[in-house]
Coordinates of C-alpha atoms in Angstrom, one line a residue:
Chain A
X21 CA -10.8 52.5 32.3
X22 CA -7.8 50.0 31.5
X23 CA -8.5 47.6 28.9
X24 CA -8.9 43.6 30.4
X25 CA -7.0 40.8 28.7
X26 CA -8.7 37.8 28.1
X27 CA -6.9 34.6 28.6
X28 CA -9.8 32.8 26.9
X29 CA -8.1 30.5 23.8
X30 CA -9.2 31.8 20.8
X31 CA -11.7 29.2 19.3
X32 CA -12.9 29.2 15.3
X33 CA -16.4 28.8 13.5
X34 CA -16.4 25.5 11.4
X35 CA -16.4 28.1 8.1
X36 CA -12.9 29.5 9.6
X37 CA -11.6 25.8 10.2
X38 CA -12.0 24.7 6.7
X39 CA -11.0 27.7 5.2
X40 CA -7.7 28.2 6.9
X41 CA -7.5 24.3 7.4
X42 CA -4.5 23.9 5.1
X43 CA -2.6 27.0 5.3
X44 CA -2.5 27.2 9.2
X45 CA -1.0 24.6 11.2
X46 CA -2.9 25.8 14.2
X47 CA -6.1 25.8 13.2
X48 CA -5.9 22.2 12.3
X49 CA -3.9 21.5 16.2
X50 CA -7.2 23.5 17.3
X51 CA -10.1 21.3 15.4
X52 CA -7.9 17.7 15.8
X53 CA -7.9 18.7 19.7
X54 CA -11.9 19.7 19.7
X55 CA -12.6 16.6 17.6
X56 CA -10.4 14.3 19.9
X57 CA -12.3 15.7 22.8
X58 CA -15.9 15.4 21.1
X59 CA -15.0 12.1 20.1
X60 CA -13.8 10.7 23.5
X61 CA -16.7 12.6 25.0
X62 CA -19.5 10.9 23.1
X63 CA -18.0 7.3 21.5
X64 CA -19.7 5.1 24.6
X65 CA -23.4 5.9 22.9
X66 CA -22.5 4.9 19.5
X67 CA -19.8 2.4 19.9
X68 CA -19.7 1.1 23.2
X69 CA -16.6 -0.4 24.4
X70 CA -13.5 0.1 22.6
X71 CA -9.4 0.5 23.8
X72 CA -7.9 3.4 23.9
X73 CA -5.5 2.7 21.0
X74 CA -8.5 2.0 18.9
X75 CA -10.0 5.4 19.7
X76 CA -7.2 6.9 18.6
X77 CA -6.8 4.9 15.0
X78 CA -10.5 6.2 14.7
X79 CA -9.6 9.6 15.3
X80 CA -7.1 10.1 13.4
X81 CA -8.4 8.2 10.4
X82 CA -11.3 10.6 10.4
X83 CA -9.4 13.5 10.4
X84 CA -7.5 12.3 7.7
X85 CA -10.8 12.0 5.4
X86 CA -11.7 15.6 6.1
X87 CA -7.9 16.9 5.2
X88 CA -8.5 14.8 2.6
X89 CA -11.9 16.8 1.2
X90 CA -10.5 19.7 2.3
X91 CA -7.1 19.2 0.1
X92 CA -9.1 18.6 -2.7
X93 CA -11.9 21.3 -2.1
X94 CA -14.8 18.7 -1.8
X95 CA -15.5 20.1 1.3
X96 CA -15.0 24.3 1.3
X97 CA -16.0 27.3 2.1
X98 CA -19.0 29.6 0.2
X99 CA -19.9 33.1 1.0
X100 CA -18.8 32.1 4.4
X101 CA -20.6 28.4 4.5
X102 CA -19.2 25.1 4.6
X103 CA -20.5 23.2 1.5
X104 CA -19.9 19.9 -0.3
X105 CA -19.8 18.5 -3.2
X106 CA -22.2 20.7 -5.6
X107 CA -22.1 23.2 -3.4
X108 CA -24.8 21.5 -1.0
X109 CA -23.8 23.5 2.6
X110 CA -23.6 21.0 5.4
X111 CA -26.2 20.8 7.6
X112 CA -24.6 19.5 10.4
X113 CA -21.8 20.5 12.2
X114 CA -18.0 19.2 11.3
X115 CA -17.7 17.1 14.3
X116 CA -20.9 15.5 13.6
X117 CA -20.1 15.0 10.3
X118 CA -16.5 13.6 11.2
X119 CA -18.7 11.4 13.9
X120 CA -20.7 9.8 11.1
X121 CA -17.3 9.1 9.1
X122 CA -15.7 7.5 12.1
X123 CA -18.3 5.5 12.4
X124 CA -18.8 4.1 8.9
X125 CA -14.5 3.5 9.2
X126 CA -15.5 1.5 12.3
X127 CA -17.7 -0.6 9.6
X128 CA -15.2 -1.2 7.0
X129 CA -13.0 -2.2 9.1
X130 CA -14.8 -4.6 10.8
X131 CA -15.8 -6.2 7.1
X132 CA -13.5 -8.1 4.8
X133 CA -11.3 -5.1 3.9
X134 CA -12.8 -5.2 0.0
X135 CA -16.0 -3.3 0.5
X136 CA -15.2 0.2 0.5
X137 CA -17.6 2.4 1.6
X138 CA -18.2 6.2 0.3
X139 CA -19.0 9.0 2.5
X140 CA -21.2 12.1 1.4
X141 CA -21.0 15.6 2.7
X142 CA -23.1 14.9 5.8
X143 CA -20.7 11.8 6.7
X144 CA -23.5 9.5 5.6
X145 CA -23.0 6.3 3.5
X146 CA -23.1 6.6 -0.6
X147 CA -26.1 5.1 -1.8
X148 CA -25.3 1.6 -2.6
X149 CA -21.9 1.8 -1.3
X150 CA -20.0 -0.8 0.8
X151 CA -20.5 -3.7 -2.2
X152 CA -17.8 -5.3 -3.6
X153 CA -16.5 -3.7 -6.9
X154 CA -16.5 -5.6 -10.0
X155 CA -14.3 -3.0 -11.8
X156 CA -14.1 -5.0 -15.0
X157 CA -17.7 -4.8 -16.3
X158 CA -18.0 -1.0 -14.8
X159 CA -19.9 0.6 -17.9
X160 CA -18.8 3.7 -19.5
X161 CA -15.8 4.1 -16.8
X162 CA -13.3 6.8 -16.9
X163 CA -9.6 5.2 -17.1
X164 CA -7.5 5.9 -14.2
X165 CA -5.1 8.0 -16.8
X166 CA -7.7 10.3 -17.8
X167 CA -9.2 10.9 -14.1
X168 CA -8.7 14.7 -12.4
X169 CA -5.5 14.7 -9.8
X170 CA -8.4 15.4 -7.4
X171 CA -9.9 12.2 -8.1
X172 CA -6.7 10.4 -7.9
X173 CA -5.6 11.8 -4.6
X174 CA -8.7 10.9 -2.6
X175 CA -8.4 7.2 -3.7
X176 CA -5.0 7.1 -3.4
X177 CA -5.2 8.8 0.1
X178 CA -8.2 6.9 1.4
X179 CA -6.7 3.6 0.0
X180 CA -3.0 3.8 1.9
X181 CA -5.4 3.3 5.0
X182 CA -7.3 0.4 3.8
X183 CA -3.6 -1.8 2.4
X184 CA -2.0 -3.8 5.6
X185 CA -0.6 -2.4 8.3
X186 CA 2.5 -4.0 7.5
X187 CA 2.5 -3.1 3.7
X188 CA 2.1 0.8 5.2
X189 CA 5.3 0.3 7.2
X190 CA 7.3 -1.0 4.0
X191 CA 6.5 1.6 1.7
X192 CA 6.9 4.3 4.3
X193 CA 10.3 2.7 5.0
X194 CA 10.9 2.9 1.4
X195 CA 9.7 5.7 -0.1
X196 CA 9.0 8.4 2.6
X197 CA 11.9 7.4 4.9
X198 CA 13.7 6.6 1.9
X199 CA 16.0 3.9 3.8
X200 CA 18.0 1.4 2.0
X201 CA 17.8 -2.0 2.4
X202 CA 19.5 -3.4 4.9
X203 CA 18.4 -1.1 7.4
X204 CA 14.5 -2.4 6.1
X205 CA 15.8 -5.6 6.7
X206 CA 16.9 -5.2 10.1
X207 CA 13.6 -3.7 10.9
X208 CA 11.8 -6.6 9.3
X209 CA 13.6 -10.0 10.4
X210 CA 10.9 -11.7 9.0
X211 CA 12.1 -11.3 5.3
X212 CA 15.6 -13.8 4.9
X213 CA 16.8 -12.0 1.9
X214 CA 16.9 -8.8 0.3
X215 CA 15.2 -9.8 -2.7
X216 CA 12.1 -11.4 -0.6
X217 CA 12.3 -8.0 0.7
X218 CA 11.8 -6.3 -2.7
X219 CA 9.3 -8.9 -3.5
X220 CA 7.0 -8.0 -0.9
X221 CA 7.3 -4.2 -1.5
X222 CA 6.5 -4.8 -5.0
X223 CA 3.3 -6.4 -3.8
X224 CA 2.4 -3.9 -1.7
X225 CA 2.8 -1.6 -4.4
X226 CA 0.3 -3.9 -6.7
X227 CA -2.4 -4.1 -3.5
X228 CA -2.0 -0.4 -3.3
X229 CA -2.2 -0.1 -6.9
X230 CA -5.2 -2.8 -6.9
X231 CA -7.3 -0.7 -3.8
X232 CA -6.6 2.7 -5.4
X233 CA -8.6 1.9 -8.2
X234 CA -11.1 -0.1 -6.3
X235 CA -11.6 3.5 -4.0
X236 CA -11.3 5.7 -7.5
X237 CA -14.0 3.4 -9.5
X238 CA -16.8 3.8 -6.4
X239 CA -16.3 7.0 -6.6
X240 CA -16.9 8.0 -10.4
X241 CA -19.9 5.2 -9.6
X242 CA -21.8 7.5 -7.2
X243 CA -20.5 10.9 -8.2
Chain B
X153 CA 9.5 -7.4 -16.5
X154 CA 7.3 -5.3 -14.1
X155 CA 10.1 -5.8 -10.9
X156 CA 12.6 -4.3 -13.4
X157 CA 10.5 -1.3 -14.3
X158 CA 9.9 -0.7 -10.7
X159 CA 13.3 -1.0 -9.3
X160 CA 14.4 1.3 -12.4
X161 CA 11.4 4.0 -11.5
X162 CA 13.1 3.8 -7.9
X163 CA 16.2 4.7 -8.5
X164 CA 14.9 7.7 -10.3
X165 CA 12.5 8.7 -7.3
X166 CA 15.0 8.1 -4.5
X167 CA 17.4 10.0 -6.4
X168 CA 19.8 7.0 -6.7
X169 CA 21.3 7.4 -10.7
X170 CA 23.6 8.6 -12.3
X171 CA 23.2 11.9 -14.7
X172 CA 23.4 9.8 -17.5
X173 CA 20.9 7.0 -16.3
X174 CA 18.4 10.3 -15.4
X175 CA 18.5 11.4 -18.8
X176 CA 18.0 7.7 -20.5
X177 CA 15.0 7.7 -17.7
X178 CA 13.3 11.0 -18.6
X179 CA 14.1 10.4 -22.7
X180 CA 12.5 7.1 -21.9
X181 CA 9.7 8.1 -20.1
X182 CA 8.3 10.3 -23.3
X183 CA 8.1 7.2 -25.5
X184 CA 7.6 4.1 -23.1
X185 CA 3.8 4.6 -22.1
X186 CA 3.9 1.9 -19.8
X187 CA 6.8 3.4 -18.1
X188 CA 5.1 6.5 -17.7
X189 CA 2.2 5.3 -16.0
X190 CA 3.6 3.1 -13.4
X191 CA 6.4 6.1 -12.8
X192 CA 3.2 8.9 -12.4
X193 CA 1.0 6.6 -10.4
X194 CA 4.4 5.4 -7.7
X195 CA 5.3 9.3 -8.1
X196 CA 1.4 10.4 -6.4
X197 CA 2.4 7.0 -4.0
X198 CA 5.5 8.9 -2.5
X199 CA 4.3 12.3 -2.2
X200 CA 0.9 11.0 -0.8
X201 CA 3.0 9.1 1.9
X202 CA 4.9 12.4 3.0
X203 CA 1.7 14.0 3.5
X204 CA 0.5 11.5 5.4
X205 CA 3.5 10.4 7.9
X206 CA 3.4 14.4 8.2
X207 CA -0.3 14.9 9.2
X208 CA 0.4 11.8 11.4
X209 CA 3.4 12.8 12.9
X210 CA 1.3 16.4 14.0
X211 CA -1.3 14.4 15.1
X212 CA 0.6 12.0 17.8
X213 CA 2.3 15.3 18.9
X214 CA -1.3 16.6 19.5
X215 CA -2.4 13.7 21.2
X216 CA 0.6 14.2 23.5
X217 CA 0.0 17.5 24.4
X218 CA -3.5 16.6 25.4
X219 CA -2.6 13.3 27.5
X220 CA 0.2 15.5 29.3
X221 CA -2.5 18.1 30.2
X222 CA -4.7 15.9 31.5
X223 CA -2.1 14.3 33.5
X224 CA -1.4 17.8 34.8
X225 CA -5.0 18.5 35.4
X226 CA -5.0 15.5 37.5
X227 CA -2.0 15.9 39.5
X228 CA -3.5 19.3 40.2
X229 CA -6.7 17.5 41.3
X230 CA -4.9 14.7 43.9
X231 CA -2.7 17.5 45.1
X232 CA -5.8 19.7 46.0
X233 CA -7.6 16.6 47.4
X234 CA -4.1 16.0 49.2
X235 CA -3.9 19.3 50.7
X236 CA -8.1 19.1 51.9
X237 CA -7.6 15.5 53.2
X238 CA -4.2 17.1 55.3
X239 CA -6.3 20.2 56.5
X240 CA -9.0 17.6 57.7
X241 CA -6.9 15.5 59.7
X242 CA -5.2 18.3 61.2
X243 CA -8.5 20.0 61.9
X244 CA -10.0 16.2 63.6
X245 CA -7.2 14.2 64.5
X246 CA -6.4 16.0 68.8
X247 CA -2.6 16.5 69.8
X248 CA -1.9 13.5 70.9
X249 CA 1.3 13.0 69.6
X250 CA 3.0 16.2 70.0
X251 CA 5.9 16.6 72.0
X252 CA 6.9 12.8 71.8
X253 CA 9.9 11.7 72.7
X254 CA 10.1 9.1 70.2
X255 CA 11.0 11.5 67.3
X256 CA 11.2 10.0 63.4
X257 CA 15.1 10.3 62.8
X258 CA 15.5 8.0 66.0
X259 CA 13.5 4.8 64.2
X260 CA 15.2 4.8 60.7
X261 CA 19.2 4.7 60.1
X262 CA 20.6 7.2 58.1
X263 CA 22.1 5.3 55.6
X264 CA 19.0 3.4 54.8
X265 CA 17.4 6.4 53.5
X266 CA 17.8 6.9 50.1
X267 CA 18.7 10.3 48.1
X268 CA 20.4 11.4 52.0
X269 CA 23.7 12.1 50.6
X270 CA 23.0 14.5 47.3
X271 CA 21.9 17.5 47.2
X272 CA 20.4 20.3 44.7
X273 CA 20.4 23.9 44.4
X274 CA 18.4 24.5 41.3
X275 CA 16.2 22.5 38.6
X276 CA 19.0 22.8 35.9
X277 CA 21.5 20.7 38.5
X278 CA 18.4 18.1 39.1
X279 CA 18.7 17.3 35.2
X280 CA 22.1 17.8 35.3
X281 CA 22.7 15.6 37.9
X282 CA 20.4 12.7 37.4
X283 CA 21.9 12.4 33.9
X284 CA 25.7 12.7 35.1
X285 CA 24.7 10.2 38.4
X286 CA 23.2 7.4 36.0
X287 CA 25.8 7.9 34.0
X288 CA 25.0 8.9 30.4
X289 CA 26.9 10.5 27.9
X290 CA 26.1 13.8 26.6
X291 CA 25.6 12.4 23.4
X292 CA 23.0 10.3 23.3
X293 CA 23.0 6.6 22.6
X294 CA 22.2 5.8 19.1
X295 CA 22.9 2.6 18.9
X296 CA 19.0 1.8 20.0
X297 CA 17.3 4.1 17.0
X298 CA 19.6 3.1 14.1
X299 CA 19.3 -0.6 14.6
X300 CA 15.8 -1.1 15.5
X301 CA 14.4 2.2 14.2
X302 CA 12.2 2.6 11.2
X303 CA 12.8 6.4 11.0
X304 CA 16.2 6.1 12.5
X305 CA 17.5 9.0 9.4
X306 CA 14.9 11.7 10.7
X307 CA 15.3 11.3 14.3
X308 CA 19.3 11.5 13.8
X309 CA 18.5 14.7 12.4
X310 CA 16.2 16.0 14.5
X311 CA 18.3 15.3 17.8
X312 CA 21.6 17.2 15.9
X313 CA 19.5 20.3 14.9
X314 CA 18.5 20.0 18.3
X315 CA 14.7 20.1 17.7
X316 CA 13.5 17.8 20.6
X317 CA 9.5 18.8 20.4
X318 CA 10.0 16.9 16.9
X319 CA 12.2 14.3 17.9
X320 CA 9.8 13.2 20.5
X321 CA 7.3 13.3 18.1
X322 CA 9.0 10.9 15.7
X323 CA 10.6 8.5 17.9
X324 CA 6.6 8.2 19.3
X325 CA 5.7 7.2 15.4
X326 CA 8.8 4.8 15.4
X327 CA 7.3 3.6 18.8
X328 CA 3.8 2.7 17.4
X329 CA 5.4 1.1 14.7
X330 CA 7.7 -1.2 16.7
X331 CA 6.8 -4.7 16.3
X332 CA 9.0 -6.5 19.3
X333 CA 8.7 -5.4 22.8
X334 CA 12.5 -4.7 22.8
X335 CA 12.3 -2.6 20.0
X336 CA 9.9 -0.3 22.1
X337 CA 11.9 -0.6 25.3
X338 CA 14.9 0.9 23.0
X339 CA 13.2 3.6 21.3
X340 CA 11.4 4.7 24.9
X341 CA 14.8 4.6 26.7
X342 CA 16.1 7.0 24.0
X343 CA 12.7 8.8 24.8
X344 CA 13.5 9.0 28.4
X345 CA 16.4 10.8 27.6
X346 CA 15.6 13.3 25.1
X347 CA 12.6 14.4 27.5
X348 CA 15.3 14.5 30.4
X349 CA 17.6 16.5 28.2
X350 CA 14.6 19.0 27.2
X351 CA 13.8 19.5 30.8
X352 CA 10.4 17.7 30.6
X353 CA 11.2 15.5 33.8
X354 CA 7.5 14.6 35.2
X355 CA 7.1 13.3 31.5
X356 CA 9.9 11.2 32.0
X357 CA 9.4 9.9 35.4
X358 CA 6.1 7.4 34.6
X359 CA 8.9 6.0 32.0
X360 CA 11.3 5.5 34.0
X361 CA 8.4 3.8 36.8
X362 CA 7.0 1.7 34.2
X363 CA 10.7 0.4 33.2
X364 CA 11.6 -0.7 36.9
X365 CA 8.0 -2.3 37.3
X366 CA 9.0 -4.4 34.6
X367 CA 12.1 -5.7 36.1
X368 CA 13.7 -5.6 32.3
X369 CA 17.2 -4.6 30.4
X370 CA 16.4 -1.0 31.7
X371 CA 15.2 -1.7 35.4
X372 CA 18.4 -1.2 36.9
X373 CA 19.3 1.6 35.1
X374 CA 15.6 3.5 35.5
X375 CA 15.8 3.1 38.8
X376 CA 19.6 4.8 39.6
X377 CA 17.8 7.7 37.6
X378 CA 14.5 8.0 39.9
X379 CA 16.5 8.1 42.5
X380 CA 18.3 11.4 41.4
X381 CA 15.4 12.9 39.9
X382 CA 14.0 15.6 42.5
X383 CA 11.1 14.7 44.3
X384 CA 7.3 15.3 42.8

């Protein structure tokens, strides 16, 4: 009897996203497309009304955070589970967990901008999370210097979202763009002058600076 | 002090000194601790923006696939309701009107119809010809990206290599970053014609509808274009 082909698209277990997550470009196009679809599917329940471009900031914020964990192997796989941190397996699935971190980006971004607000393995808010940080009277920190490249990649990573819009757009132009500055300027006709121009990136560099250890201090706080 | 020590740590990053101002940068770097922690910490900044602009640049190419598939899902959806609706009114509608003498090409003039006087053989002349009837170079028109661009370096690239999938992608970044509604205009005309040149026409024809609805720079010349585009 001839074999039949199935035309089915091959689908993954969430233990087979995260594991091949980084490695495999389309198992990442496969879980952004099934969390893009979930999303859409079920957003009216939880946050009623919102535009389209704003869905999509949401989605892709969220996926963002789980590359993050995954990058840094907060999130991982163990004997063919998906745990967190302390090895804790997830008890929910991924695209419920990523549901809960969308909405608790929803929530910071409605707020001021300072209060950052940490998200455990099950997407949930960090116990006491989502106050302002008073970073100076932290007892018994850990300096930034001394901190694991782990820990310095997730607040770095998590705080290039939380900085301006327009502070993103410089220092991409700078730095991953690399252009020079008078094709900045063009881009910017705001700035009159080369050095306000370099002025402003500078500051951007300080707020980044300023929320990266804002995002890295909450996090030793309620590791 | 601080503007010095970052424009210094930015020539080193962007590759931008001499050999000899390298070296007095790395020898300095081992004894200036200040130096070394602003240059480590704007170091992680760069290579944590790459990462990023990457995921993000895979991610709107994603989202595209999707909203194009759902678009084609539709069109699937209005044909078949086209083609039950047609059966319908066939099946309903009695013969009145067959055999009239008062046949179509009788009411309307010939030259008020438009598209009468080209014709196609194949899909490569429709692309061929829409681009050669509305008058576009081969090369395509730059002058949009590099002066209102933000990633005006990668696109340039992209478009010589001739990887269109990822020059779509970036010139849809460099569109969500656009700040005037010119900017956008520019950077979705060069759009239009990098989805033209890759064959991708029904993507290109909502473009080119949108920019003659809005009566703009490009009205004119999105409309000459519809024209010569075949028929949906």
């Amino acid at each position: 009897m001839a074999k039949t082909l199935s035309f089915k698209p091959r689908t993954f277990s969430d233990a087979e996203v995260v594991a091949g997550f980084l490695d495999d470009t389309s198992i990442q196009e496969y879980f952004y497309k099934k969390w893009s679809q979930y999303f859409m599917d079920n957003y009216r329940a939880i946050f009623f009304q919102m535009s389209e471009e704003s869905c999509r900031e949401l989605i892709q914020e969220s996926f963002i955070v789980l590359w993050t964990k995954i990058s840094i192997k907060m999130v991982r796989v163990v004997d063919g589970q998906v745990v967190g941190k302390n090895d804790k397996p997830f008890t929910a699935s991924l695209t419920t967990y990523l549901m809960n971190v969308a909405k608790l980006k929803k929530k910071e971004n409605l707020r001021s901008g300072q209060d950052i607000i940490l998200i455990d393995d099950l997407g949930l808010p960090e116990k006491g999370s989502g106050q302002l940080i008073d970073i100076l009277n932290l007892p018994g920190s850990l300096p930034w210097e001394d901190a694991g490249p782990d820990y310095q990649y997730e607040a770095m990573m998590q705080a290039i979202g939380m900085i301006s819009e327009r502070c993103q757009q410089i220092l991409t132009a700078f730095y991953f763009q690399e252009m020079k500055l008078d094709a900045i300027l063009s881009q910017f006709p705001s700035f009159q002058s080369k050095d306000a121009l370099k002025t402003a990136k500078n500051k951007c560099i300080n707020r980044l600076r300023t929320t990266t250890m804002d995002c890295y201090q909450s996090m030793l706080r309620f590791a | 002090m601080e503007e010095i020590m970052i424009n210094r740590i930015d020539s080193y990053l962007l590759d931008r000194m001499t050999a000899a101002e390298r070296k007095r940068f790395e020898d300095d770097l081992k004894t200036d601790e200040a130096l070394n922690r602003q240059y480590r910490f704007m170091k992680m900044m760069k290579q944590t923006l790459k990462e990023r602009n990457d995921l993000q640049c895979n991610m709107n190419k994603w989202d595209r696939e999707m909203q194009s598939a759902a678009r084609h899902n539709r069109k699937w959806l209005w044909i078949g309701s086209a083609v039950a609706a047609a059966l319908v009114a066939v099946a309903i509608v009695p013969p009145f009107f067959m055999g009239s003498s008062n046949s179509p090409e009788d009411m309307v003039a010939k030259s008020t119809v438009r598209g009468d006087d080209i014709c196609f053989d194949s899909p490569q002349d429709h692309a061929n010809a829409s681009s050669s009837a509305a008058g576009l170079d081969d090369a395509f028109d730059m002058t949009y990206v590099t002066t209102t661009c933000s990633n005006a370096k990668a696109i340039k690239q992209s478009l010589e290599e001739g990887d269109y999938n990822t020059t779509l992608c970036q010139l849809d970044v460099a569109i969500r970053a656009s700040k005037t509604q010119g900017e956008r205009d520019s950077l979705t005309w060069v759009k239009v014609e990098v989805l033209l040149e890759n064959g991708q026409v029904d993507q290109a024809r909502p473009l080119l509808q949108h920019f003659v609805a809005q009566k703009g720079v490009f009205a004119q010349s999105a409309d000459s274009l519809l024209n010569n585009l075949p028929k949906e």
